[in-house]
Each structure stands twice: as C-alpha cells, then as structure tokens.
Amino acid sequence: GTLKVEESSLLRREGALRFETQHRTRDGALLEVEVSARYLTSGPPRVISFVRDIRERKRAERAVEESRERFQMLFDNMAAGGIIYEAVEGGKDFLIRDLNASAQKMGKVHRESALGKKVTEVFPGVGEMGLLEVFRDVWQTGEAKDHPLTRYRDHRVDQWVENHVTRLPSGLVVAVYQDTSEERRSQLALRESEDKYKKLVENSLTGIYIDQG
C-alpha cells in the first residue's frame, strides 16, 4: 500500500515511521500489518518500507482484552468483597487500584475516596490482623494464599473476615473476602448460651432432670 499524505509528511520530517494499518491482498482480503518505513536522502530521495503481518499478535491482544473484560465483569458483580492492589515501596505497602460494590459496602468506604490510596490508610487495621504480610508473600512468590477467619477493626467497621489472596500475571494482587460477622456472632451467642446452661446445671441446688424421652 501507499503512504497517506499525513504519513508521508511525518516520514519526511522524522526520517523514520512505524504504524499499524490494513493491507488489501490481491484476492481482496484485508490483513492487519505493521509498516516500518525509512526516508532515505542519500542519493535520490526515496522510501524503503517493510511490512509485517501482525494478525496473530492482534488476535492475541483481542483475546487478552476479552479475558480482562470478563474478569472485570465477574469482579464487579460477585457477592464477595474484592479489592485489587498494586505493590509500592518494594512491597512495603499496597495501593488500592479497584474495589467492587461488595467491598465498598462491607468496608463502608466509597470507591472514589479509596482509589490510589494505600491500604494502610484506608484499612488501618490490615497490618494488625496479619493480612498485609500475606499480601507481601503472595506478591513476592506468586503463590495464592488463604488468610483464615480473623477479626478486623478500624474506626468504621468491626467484622470477621476470611481472605483468599492471589497475584495476577500483571503483578497486581487481588484479595477476595467474605464478611462472616453474623455467623461469628451467632456462634458466640450459642456458646454463651451453652455456658450459661452448663453453669445453671452445675450450680443448681435442687437438681435438674432432663427427660430424654
């Protein structure tokens, strides 16, 4: 194919040019190609162009983009809380790059106010609960880890959560977590009730008879 007017002008000005375009073959098919052109001024001015077929690369790029879109859709709509982090300061801290609606609701935080901030600023209790160290391990090793049910507290929330942490090929760290506070409170209430019943039985002066049927 021939260079467009604007491309020809840029090539003469810069001396070299690389761009992507479509090239129609003799049978009418359109190919995605990358053109590398040089403008030579030694001797009669002339242009030398190299054309490379980039169909496979473009297909791979589209597949990656589709995969990214599917991941984003799943991430945004899942019931569990999800937060994406980027390591900073050599893994000392992590910036919040994205968080889904569930994470905003559980953490009582707005997306706009959290994006770009350090996790230690938005969730100051993350170090005390041991989760920050898990982020560092996963970021360094690339091996996914589970952080067991642990109590998290800060000035906004007091909840019991369990986390699954993994690293994406891009190096970003993703934490997916469940708020099991209600379940935990029910367990504690049941245990407290059982303890009270046990004490009642042990301290009863008159005795208690339980009919097993």
PDB file of C-alpha atoms in Angstrom:
ATOM      1  CA  GLY A   1       0.000   0.000   0.000  1.00  0.00           C
ATOM      2  CA  THR A   2       0.967   3.630  -0.327  1.00  0.00           C
ATOM      3  CA  LEU A   3       1.506   6.099   2.497  1.00  0.00           C
ATOM      4  CA  LYS A   4      -1.205   8.625   3.225  1.00  0.00           C
ATOM      5  CA  VAL A   5      -0.412  12.326   2.846  1.00  0.00           C
ATOM      6  CA  GLU A   6      -0.085  12.898   6.605  1.00  0.00           C
ATOM      7  CA  GLU A   7       2.100   9.805   6.981  1.00  0.00           C
ATOM      8  CA  SER A   8       4.348  10.890   4.114  1.00  0.00           C
ATOM      9  CA  SER A   9       4.770  14.351   5.652  1.00  0.00           C
ATOM     10  CA  LEU A  10       5.605  12.879   9.057  1.00  0.00           C
ATOM     11  CA  LEU A  11       8.066  10.426   7.484  1.00  0.00           C
ATOM     12  CA  ARG A  12       9.929  13.206   5.654  1.00  0.00           C
ATOM     13  CA  ARG A  13      10.054  15.224   8.850  1.00  0.00           C
ATOM     14  CA  GLU A  14      11.106  12.418  11.215  1.00  0.00           C
ATOM     15  CA  GLY A  15      13.087  10.231   8.805  1.00  0.00           C
ATOM     16  CA  ALA A  16      11.511   7.011  10.121  1.00  0.00           C
ATOM     17  CA  LEU A  17       7.998   5.865  10.866  1.00  0.00           C
ATOM     18  CA  ARG A  18       6.265   2.789  12.246  1.00  0.00           C
ATOM     19  CA  PHE A  19       2.489   2.348  12.253  1.00  0.00           C
ATOM     20  CA  GLU A  20      -0.276  -0.255  12.029  1.00  0.00           C
ATOM     21  CA  THR A  21      -2.753  -0.365   9.193  1.00  0.00           C
ATOM     22  CA  GLN A  22      -4.749  -2.724   6.978  1.00  0.00           C
ATOM     23  CA  HIS A  23      -3.456  -4.019   3.674  1.00  0.00           C
ATOM     24  CA  ARG A  24      -5.730  -5.479   0.985  1.00  0.00           C
ATOM     25  CA  THR A  25      -4.309  -8.503  -0.802  1.00  0.00           C
ATOM     26  CA  ARG A  26      -4.809  -9.370  -4.458  1.00  0.00           C
ATOM     27  CA  ASP A  27      -7.689 -11.687  -3.585  1.00  0.00           C
ATOM     28  CA  GLY A  28      -9.445  -8.869  -1.709  1.00  0.00           C
ATOM     29  CA  ALA A  29      -8.694  -9.999   1.866  1.00  0.00           C
ATOM     30  CA  LEU A  30      -7.745  -7.416   4.480  1.00  0.00           C
ATOM     31  CA  LEU A  31      -4.600  -8.075   6.503  1.00  0.00           C
ATOM     32  CA  GLU A  32      -3.590  -6.321   9.698  1.00  0.00           C
ATOM     33  CA  VAL A  33       0.000  -5.251   9.176  1.00  0.00           C
ATOM     34  CA  GLU A  34       2.724  -3.173  10.771  1.00  0.00           C
ATOM     35  CA  VAL A  35       4.642  -0.881   8.438  1.00  0.00           C
ATOM     36  CA  SER A  36       8.201   0.262   9.167  1.00  0.00           C
ATOM     37  CA  ALA A  37       9.331   2.957   6.750  1.00  0.00           C
ATOM     38  CA  ARG A  38      12.532   4.960   6.338  1.00  0.00           C
ATOM     39  CA  TYR A  39      13.056   8.076   4.248  1.00  0.00           C
ATOM     40  CA  LEU A  40      16.488   7.995   2.614  1.00  0.00           C
ATOM     41  CA  THR A  41      18.097  11.216   1.473  1.00  0.00           C
ATOM     42  CA  SER A  42      21.456   9.849   0.339  1.00  0.00           C
ATOM     43  CA  GLY A  43      21.198   9.976  -3.431  1.00  0.00           C
ATOM     44  CA  PRO A  44      17.739  10.454  -4.915  1.00  0.00           C
ATOM     45  CA  PRO A  45      15.133  10.773  -2.085  1.00  0.00           C
ATOM     46  CA  ARG A  46      13.305   7.502  -1.659  1.00  0.00           C
ATOM     47  CA  VAL A  47      11.269   5.494   0.850  1.00  0.00           C
ATOM     48  CA  ILE A  48      12.019   1.931   1.946  1.00  0.00           C
ATOM     49  CA  SER A  49       9.157   0.116   3.689  1.00  0.00           C
ATOM     50  CA  PHE A  50       8.965  -3.218   5.490  1.00  0.00           C
ATOM     51  CA  VAL A  51       5.522  -4.747   6.014  1.00  0.00           C
ATOM     52  CA  ARG A  52       4.929  -7.369   8.712  1.00  0.00           C
ATOM     53  CA  ASP A  53       1.808  -9.496   9.144  1.00  0.00           C
ATOM     54  CA  ILE A  54       0.550  -8.924  12.711  1.00  0.00           C
ATOM     55  CA  ARG A  55      -2.727 -10.858  12.572  1.00  0.00           C
ATOM     56  CA  GLU A  56      -1.630 -13.363  15.240  1.00  0.00           C
ATOM     57  CA  ARG A  57      -0.476 -10.602  17.573  1.00  0.00           C
ATOM     58  CA  LYS A  58      -3.728  -8.673  17.148  1.00  0.00           C
ATOM     59  CA  ARG A  59      -5.757 -11.833  17.805  1.00  0.00           C
ATOM     60  CA  ALA A  60      -3.767 -12.420  20.989  1.00  0.00           C
ATOM     61  CA  GLU A  61      -4.294  -8.797  22.070  1.00  0.00           C
ATOM     62  CA  ARG A  62      -8.051  -9.095  21.495  1.00  0.00           C
ATOM     63  CA  ALA A  63      -8.153 -12.359  23.455  1.00  0.00           C
ATOM     64  CA  VAL A  64      -6.340 -10.707  26.374  1.00  0.00           C
ATOM     65  CA  GLU A  65      -8.719  -7.750  26.261  1.00  0.00           C
ATOM     66  CA  GLU A  66     -11.775 -10.041  26.201  1.00  0.00           C
ATOM     67  CA  SER A  67     -10.342 -12.007  29.126  1.00  0.00           C
ATOM     68  CA  ARG A  68      -9.743  -8.754  31.009  1.00  0.00           C
ATOM     69  CA  GLU A  69     -13.326  -7.648  30.353  1.00  0.00           C
ATOM     70  CA  ARG A  70     -14.711 -10.991  31.559  1.00  0.00           C
ATOM     71  CA  PHE A  71     -12.597 -10.753  34.713  1.00  0.00           C
ATOM     72  CA  GLN A  72     -13.781  -7.182  35.322  1.00  0.00           C
ATOM     73  CA  MET A  73     -17.425  -8.178  34.902  1.00  0.00           C
ATOM     74  CA  LEU A  74     -17.025 -11.088  37.326  1.00  0.00           C
ATOM     75  CA  PHE A  75     -15.091  -8.918  39.769  1.00  0.00           C
ATOM     76  CA  ASP A  76     -17.645  -6.100  39.721  1.00  0.00           C
ATOM     77  CA  ASN A  77     -20.682  -8.336  40.225  1.00  0.00           C
ATOM     78  CA  MET A  78     -19.560 -11.037  42.649  1.00  0.00           C
ATOM     79  CA  ALA A  79     -21.156 -11.168  46.095  1.00  0.00           C
ATOM     80  CA  ALA A  80     -17.804 -11.429  47.854  1.00  0.00           C
ATOM     81  CA  GLY A  81     -15.732  -8.345  48.507  1.00  0.00           C
ATOM     82  CA  GLY A  82     -12.910  -7.856  46.018  1.00  0.00           C
ATOM     83  CA  ILE A  83     -10.008  -5.389  46.057  1.00  0.00           C
ATOM     84  CA  ILE A  84      -7.129  -5.078  43.576  1.00  0.00           C
ATOM     85  CA  TYR A  85      -3.807  -3.781  44.889  1.00  0.00           C
ATOM     86  CA  GLU A  86      -0.527  -2.581  43.404  1.00  0.00           C
ATOM     87  CA  ALA A  87       2.662  -3.048  45.421  1.00  0.00           C
ATOM     88  CA  VAL A  88       4.625   0.119  46.229  1.00  0.00           C
ATOM     89  CA  GLU A  89       7.816   0.839  48.154  1.00  0.00           C
ATOM     90  CA  GLY A  90       9.147  -2.622  47.339  1.00  0.00           C
ATOM     91  CA  GLY A  91       6.076  -4.343  48.754  1.00  0.00           C
ATOM     92  CA  LYS A  92       6.069  -2.369  52.000  1.00  0.00           C
ATOM     93  CA  ASP A  93       2.597  -1.073  51.194  1.00  0.00           C
ATOM     94  CA  PHE A  94      -0.089  -1.529  48.531  1.00  0.00           C
ATOM     95  CA  LEU A  95      -2.159   0.995  46.599  1.00  0.00           C
ATOM     96  CA  ILE A  96      -5.858   0.306  46.017  1.00  0.00           C
ATOM     97  CA  ARG A  97      -6.413   0.126  42.248  1.00  0.00           C
ATOM     98  CA  ASP A  98     -10.010  -1.103  42.241  1.00  0.00           C
ATOM     99  CA  LEU A  99     -12.687  -2.393  44.587  1.00  0.00           C
ATOM    100  CA  ASN A 100     -16.098  -3.793  43.820  1.00  0.00           C
ATOM    101  CA  ALA A 101     -19.501  -2.804  45.185  1.00  0.00           C
ATOM    102  CA  SER A 102     -19.462  -5.555  47.828  1.00  0.00           C
ATOM    103  CA  ALA A 103     -16.111  -4.371  49.204  1.00  0.00           C
ATOM    104  CA  GLN A 104     -17.414  -0.813  49.386  1.00  0.00           C
ATOM    105  CA  LYS A 105     -20.487  -1.960  51.323  1.00  0.00           C
ATOM    106  CA  MET A 106     -18.555  -4.224  53.702  1.00  0.00           C
ATOM    107  CA  GLY A 107     -15.818  -1.679  54.345  1.00  0.00           C
ATOM    108  CA  LYS A 108     -18.178   1.316  54.470  1.00  0.00           C
ATOM    109  CA  VAL A 109     -15.941   3.156  52.036  1.00  0.00           C
ATOM    110  CA  HIS A 110     -16.585   4.893  48.705  1.00  0.00           C
ATOM    111  CA  ARG A 111     -14.636   3.833  45.621  1.00  0.00           C
ATOM    112  CA  GLU A 112     -13.696   7.389  44.661  1.00  0.00           C
ATOM    113  CA  SER A 113     -12.183   8.124  48.066  1.00  0.00           C
ATOM    114  CA  ALA A 114     -10.211   4.852  48.199  1.00  0.00           C
ATOM    115  CA  LEU A 115      -8.668   4.577  44.720  1.00  0.00           C
ATOM    116  CA  GLY A 116      -4.973   5.399  44.615  1.00  0.00           C
ATOM    117  CA  LYS A 117      -4.587   5.378  48.382  1.00  0.00           C
ATOM    118  CA  LYS A 118      -2.510   2.977  50.451  1.00  0.00           C
ATOM    119  CA  VAL A 119      -4.305   0.045  52.022  1.00  0.00           C
ATOM    120  CA  THR A 120      -2.784   1.033  55.376  1.00  0.00           C
ATOM    121  CA  GLU A 121      -4.572   4.392  55.111  1.00  0.00           C
ATOM    122  CA  VAL A 122      -7.978   3.119  54.021  1.00  0.00           C
ATOM    123  CA  PHE A 123      -7.917  -0.059  56.169  1.00  0.00           C
ATOM    124  CA  PRO A 124      -5.550   0.818  59.038  1.00  0.00           C
ATOM    125  CA  GLY A 125      -6.138  -2.493  60.816  1.00  0.00           C
ATOM    126  CA  VAL A 126      -4.783  -4.593  57.941  1.00  0.00           C
ATOM    127  CA  GLY A 127      -1.328  -4.953  59.487  1.00  0.00           C
ATOM    128  CA  GLU A 128      -2.537  -5.903  62.947  1.00  0.00           C
ATOM    129  CA  MET A 129      -4.721  -8.692  61.577  1.00  0.00           C
ATOM    130  CA  GLY A 130      -1.779 -10.177  59.624  1.00  0.00           C
ATOM    131  CA  LEU A 131      -3.245  -9.688  56.151  1.00  0.00           C
ATOM    132  CA  LEU A 132      -0.611  -7.186  54.991  1.00  0.00           C
ATOM    133  CA  GLU A 133       2.090  -9.821  55.411  1.00  0.00           C
ATOM    134  CA  VAL A 134       0.029 -12.219  53.271  1.00  0.00           C
ATOM    135  CA  PHE A 135      -0.128  -9.549  50.535  1.00  0.00           C
ATOM    136  CA  ARG A 136       3.670  -9.312  50.603  1.00  0.00           C
ATOM    137  CA  ASP A 137       4.178 -13.083  50.452  1.00  0.00           C
ATOM    138  CA  VAL A 138       1.770 -13.515  47.530  1.00  0.00           C
ATOM    139  CA  TRP A 139       3.262 -10.549  45.642  1.00  0.00           C
ATOM    140  CA  GLN A 140       6.803 -11.893  46.068  1.00  0.00           C
ATOM    141  CA  THR A 141       6.171 -15.593  45.415  1.00  0.00           C
ATOM    142  CA  GLY A 142       3.151 -15.544  43.087  1.00  0.00           C
ATOM    143  CA  GLU A 143       1.585 -18.330  45.162  1.00  0.00           C
ATOM    144  CA  ALA A 144      -2.037 -17.825  46.234  1.00  0.00           C
ATOM    145  CA  LYS A 145      -2.753 -17.930  49.963  1.00  0.00           C
ATOM    146  CA  ASP A 146      -5.758 -18.086  52.262  1.00  0.00           C
ATOM    147  CA  HIS A 147      -5.912 -15.918  55.370  1.00  0.00           C
ATOM    148  CA  PRO A 148      -8.125 -17.617  57.969  1.00  0.00           C
ATOM    149  CA  LEU A 149     -11.138 -16.124  59.701  1.00  0.00           C
ATOM    150  CA  THR A 150      -9.826 -13.106  61.594  1.00  0.00           C
ATOM    151  CA  ARG A 151     -11.340 -10.127  63.335  1.00  0.00           C
ATOM    152  CA  TYR A 152     -10.768  -6.793  61.584  1.00  0.00           C
ATOM    153  CA  ARG A 153     -11.422  -3.475  63.360  1.00  0.00           C
ATOM    154  CA  ASP A 154     -10.970   0.185  62.497  1.00  0.00           C
ATOM    155  CA  HIS A 155     -12.856   3.442  63.062  1.00  0.00           C
ATOM    156  CA  ARG A 156     -15.587   2.349  60.587  1.00  0.00           C
ATOM    157  CA  VAL A 157     -16.139  -1.371  60.949  1.00  0.00           C
ATOM    158  CA  ASP A 158     -15.748  -4.307  63.317  1.00  0.00           C
ATOM    159  CA  GLN A 159     -16.097  -7.573  61.422  1.00  0.00           C
ATOM    160  CA  TRP A 160     -14.866 -11.116  61.000  1.00  0.00           C
ATOM    161  CA  VAL A 161     -13.443 -11.853  57.559  1.00  0.00           C
ATOM    162  CA  GLU A 162     -11.579 -14.574  55.686  1.00  0.00           C
ATOM    163  CA  ASN A 163      -9.478 -13.748  52.630  1.00  0.00           C
ATOM    164  CA  HIS A 164      -8.197 -15.512  49.534  1.00  0.00           C
ATOM    165  CA  VAL A 165      -5.242 -13.622  48.036  1.00  0.00           C
ATOM    166  CA  THR A 166      -3.726 -14.187  44.598  1.00  0.00           C
ATOM    167  CA  ARG A 167      -1.413 -12.423  42.150  1.00  0.00           C
ATOM    168  CA  LEU A 168      -2.398 -11.602  38.566  1.00  0.00           C
ATOM    169  CA  PRO A 169       0.056 -12.018  35.647  1.00  0.00           C
ATOM    170  CA  SER A 170       0.362  -8.212  35.660  1.00  0.00           C
ATOM    171  CA  GLY A 171       1.778  -8.334  39.183  1.00  0.00           C
ATOM    172  CA  LEU A 172      -1.331  -6.840  40.786  1.00  0.00           C
ATOM    173  CA  VAL A 173      -2.568  -8.534  43.949  1.00  0.00           C
ATOM    174  CA  VAL A 174      -6.248  -9.444  44.365  1.00  0.00           C
ATOM    175  CA  ALA A 175      -7.933 -10.105  47.703  1.00  0.00           C
ATOM    176  CA  VAL A 176     -11.364 -11.733  47.692  1.00  0.00           C
ATOM    177  CA  TYR A 177     -13.022 -11.907  51.082  1.00  0.00           C
ATOM    178  CA  GLN A 178     -16.203 -12.832  52.903  1.00  0.00           C
ATOM    179  CA  ASP A 179     -17.705 -10.979  55.861  1.00  0.00           C
ATOM    180  CA  THR A 180     -18.832 -13.747  58.232  1.00  0.00           C
ATOM    181  CA  SER A 181     -19.598 -11.432  61.160  1.00  0.00           C
ATOM    182  CA  GLU A 182     -23.231 -12.568  61.520  1.00  0.00           C
ATOM    183  CA  GLU A 183     -22.203 -16.225  61.508  1.00  0.00           C
ATOM    184  CA  ARG A 184     -19.471 -15.494  64.044  1.00  0.00           C
ATOM    185  CA  ARG A 185     -21.872 -13.587  66.313  1.00  0.00           C
ATOM    186  CA  SER A 186     -24.335 -16.482  66.145  1.00  0.00           C
ATOM    187  CA  GLN A 187     -21.593 -18.928  67.141  1.00  0.00           C
ATOM    188  CA  LEU A 188     -20.552 -16.752  70.076  1.00  0.00           C
ATOM    189  CA  ALA A 189     -24.180 -16.336  71.191  1.00  0.00           C
ATOM    190  CA  LEU A 190     -24.696 -20.114  71.032  1.00  0.00           C
ATOM    191  CA  ARG A 191     -21.505 -20.734  73.005  1.00  0.00           C
ATOM    192  CA  GLU A 192     -22.546 -18.153  75.610  1.00  0.00           C
ATOM    193  CA  SER A 193     -25.962 -19.788  75.899  1.00  0.00           C
ATOM    194  CA  GLU A 194     -24.392 -23.219  76.331  1.00  0.00           C
ATOM    195  CA  ASP A 195     -22.037 -21.873  79.021  1.00  0.00           C
ATOM    196  CA  LYS A 196     -24.947 -20.331  80.904  1.00  0.00           C
ATOM    197  CA  TYR A 197     -26.909 -23.571  80.725  1.00  0.00           C
ATOM    198  CA  LYS A 198     -23.886 -25.534  81.950  1.00  0.00           C
ATOM    199  CA  LYS A 199     -23.398 -23.188  84.904  1.00  0.00           C
ATOM    200  CA  LEU A 200     -27.106 -23.372  85.692  1.00  0.00           C
ATOM    201  CA  VAL A 201     -26.905 -27.157  85.829  1.00  0.00           C
ATOM    202  CA  GLU A 202     -23.701 -27.178  87.887  1.00  0.00           C
ATOM    203  CA  ASN A 203     -24.923 -24.606  90.398  1.00  0.00           C
ATOM    204  CA  SER A 204     -28.477 -25.837  90.805  1.00  0.00           C
ATOM    205  CA  LEU A 205     -29.267 -26.796  94.402  1.00  0.00           C
ATOM    206  CA  THR A 206     -32.496 -28.583  93.583  1.00  0.00           C
ATOM    207  CA  GLY A 207     -31.183 -30.572  90.642  1.00  0.00           C
ATOM    208  CA  ILE A 208     -32.440 -30.682  87.123  1.00  0.00           C
ATOM    209  CA  TYR A 209     -33.880 -33.747  85.486  1.00  0.00           C
ATOM    210  CA  ILE A 210     -33.705 -33.959  81.686  1.00  0.00           C
ATOM    211  CA  ASP A 211     -36.212 -36.324  80.147  1.00  0.00           C
ATOM    212  CA  GLN A 212     -34.601 -37.955  77.137  1.00  0.00           C
ATOM    213  CA  GLY A 213     -37.958 -39.308  76.060  1.00  0.00           C
TER     214      GLY A 213
END
